[in-house]
Amino acid sequence: MLQRQNFLKFAKNGIIRTFSNMSKLPIYQIRKFYCDSNENDLYVNDFKSHLQANAFIEATHSHNFYLLVLFIHGSGSHTIDFDRFDITPGSLYFLKPGQVHSWQLSQDIDGYIAFYSQEVYNLYFGSKKLEDYSFYGTSSNTPQLVLAHEQLAQLRPYFDLLIREGKGQQTKKADQLLNILDCIHIEIERWYESGEHHSTTTYHFKLNTLKHLVDSHYKDGKTPAFYAEKMNMSLKHLNRICKDVLNITATEFIYRRVILESKRLLSVKGMTVNAVATALGYENYSYFTKVFKKYTGQTPQQFRKGL
């Protein structure tokens, strides 16, 4: 049985890989892409130029940074954590570190793309954190907005300014880039929160706390009681929060994260289902298969064949 402690991590040429004598899903760092040495936690470009220089991004991969993409021309599809989204002019995407995605793009595709690390943003803005924006919140939130014509016209000048600043060499360049990015964040937040399912409430705040806890403990904590205790609330109240906001139980919320990570690992060529089960904290391979089928309707082997 493949043991987790046998995995080795290293970074080279801007790619983090985890090896156990098998091929692995690439996890790109910002320095994989061209950027000035003084701004190696920030990268901005028009999408056409970015794609021409980095054609490999159309294949399935992940990042260790945040990503914003706005399309203004072309069409295609964008698969994010195994959900498929159609690309049209006005399609806006916001991805968090660790999300797995790939593209299928038309020849006339164009738009804007920006990469930035959590560290550079949070250090610059201090008490204001990237993860406080609702669109970068819980894993259940959609990573896409399709902008109306008026919204696209309102947002494009910010991206145009971002590109001009990125190509220039003015003083305080990083400061300017970060402030423009945050203006974009604020615009996105206003539109995102205006949706009927994204209103800011105390329950949303608590749900975001649960999300961060599940992200940290899903391998060893798979019961709602585990998280209710950590959040100093009753199990009944935790279930009420999940039901009121997402219309699912706390157990379903937890297992959505477990199943998402299962799919990410199963998409790695050469990694056995047994190894996936072990990596997720399951000692019983058959129980992992049972859980996976319960939430997906497929066995792990059937899911892998469909990739």
C-alpha angles and dihedrals in degrees: 000000000000110000123212091229089064092066116105125202128201138156123226131164090353096305125114113205132179113212135199098153091289141092115273139200108263116242107199126213122207092252088065085076125059113271137143115275090238093053100041092140091056131060129170130173144146108268097239093056091043092053094046091054096040109033090157090076091081090072121081112283145136138224139218091218141060119270135200122190127178119184119207101168137027135023142248139115135287119204113202120181089340095308115116122221126187115234118224132154104290095033108142122190131190118188131187128213112284098026114132117223146158138185140225105193138183121236093252095053116141141153139108134302132191132183125193136162126239089233097056092047098044093044092051098046097037111197092019110087132196092227090059090074108096094224088061089045131095123006089243092067117100114250092214139075122182105211124218117235092262092049092049091050089050095050102041096074089059091053092045089053090047091055094046092049092046092055094046131078102219122147116268089025095153091048091053093047093050093048092049090048090052092051086055090049091053093051091049091047092053092052094040094050091048089068114101093243098048107060114143111246139149087260091057090052091051091045089054089052089052090049092055091047092050091048089056100040110026091112094058103018115060102148127085089228089063091058096038088059093049090050093047094236138112121269088240092057093047090053090048091055093051092045096048096046104031104013091234134103124258088249090057090049091054094046093048086066093045092049092046091055089045090056092047091053094043089055088063109100115237097016109124122227087240090057091049091052091050093048089055094051099260115137091181111067094194092052091053089051090050092050093047092051092047092059100034106028089234137085116243089253092053091049091051093050090055094056 
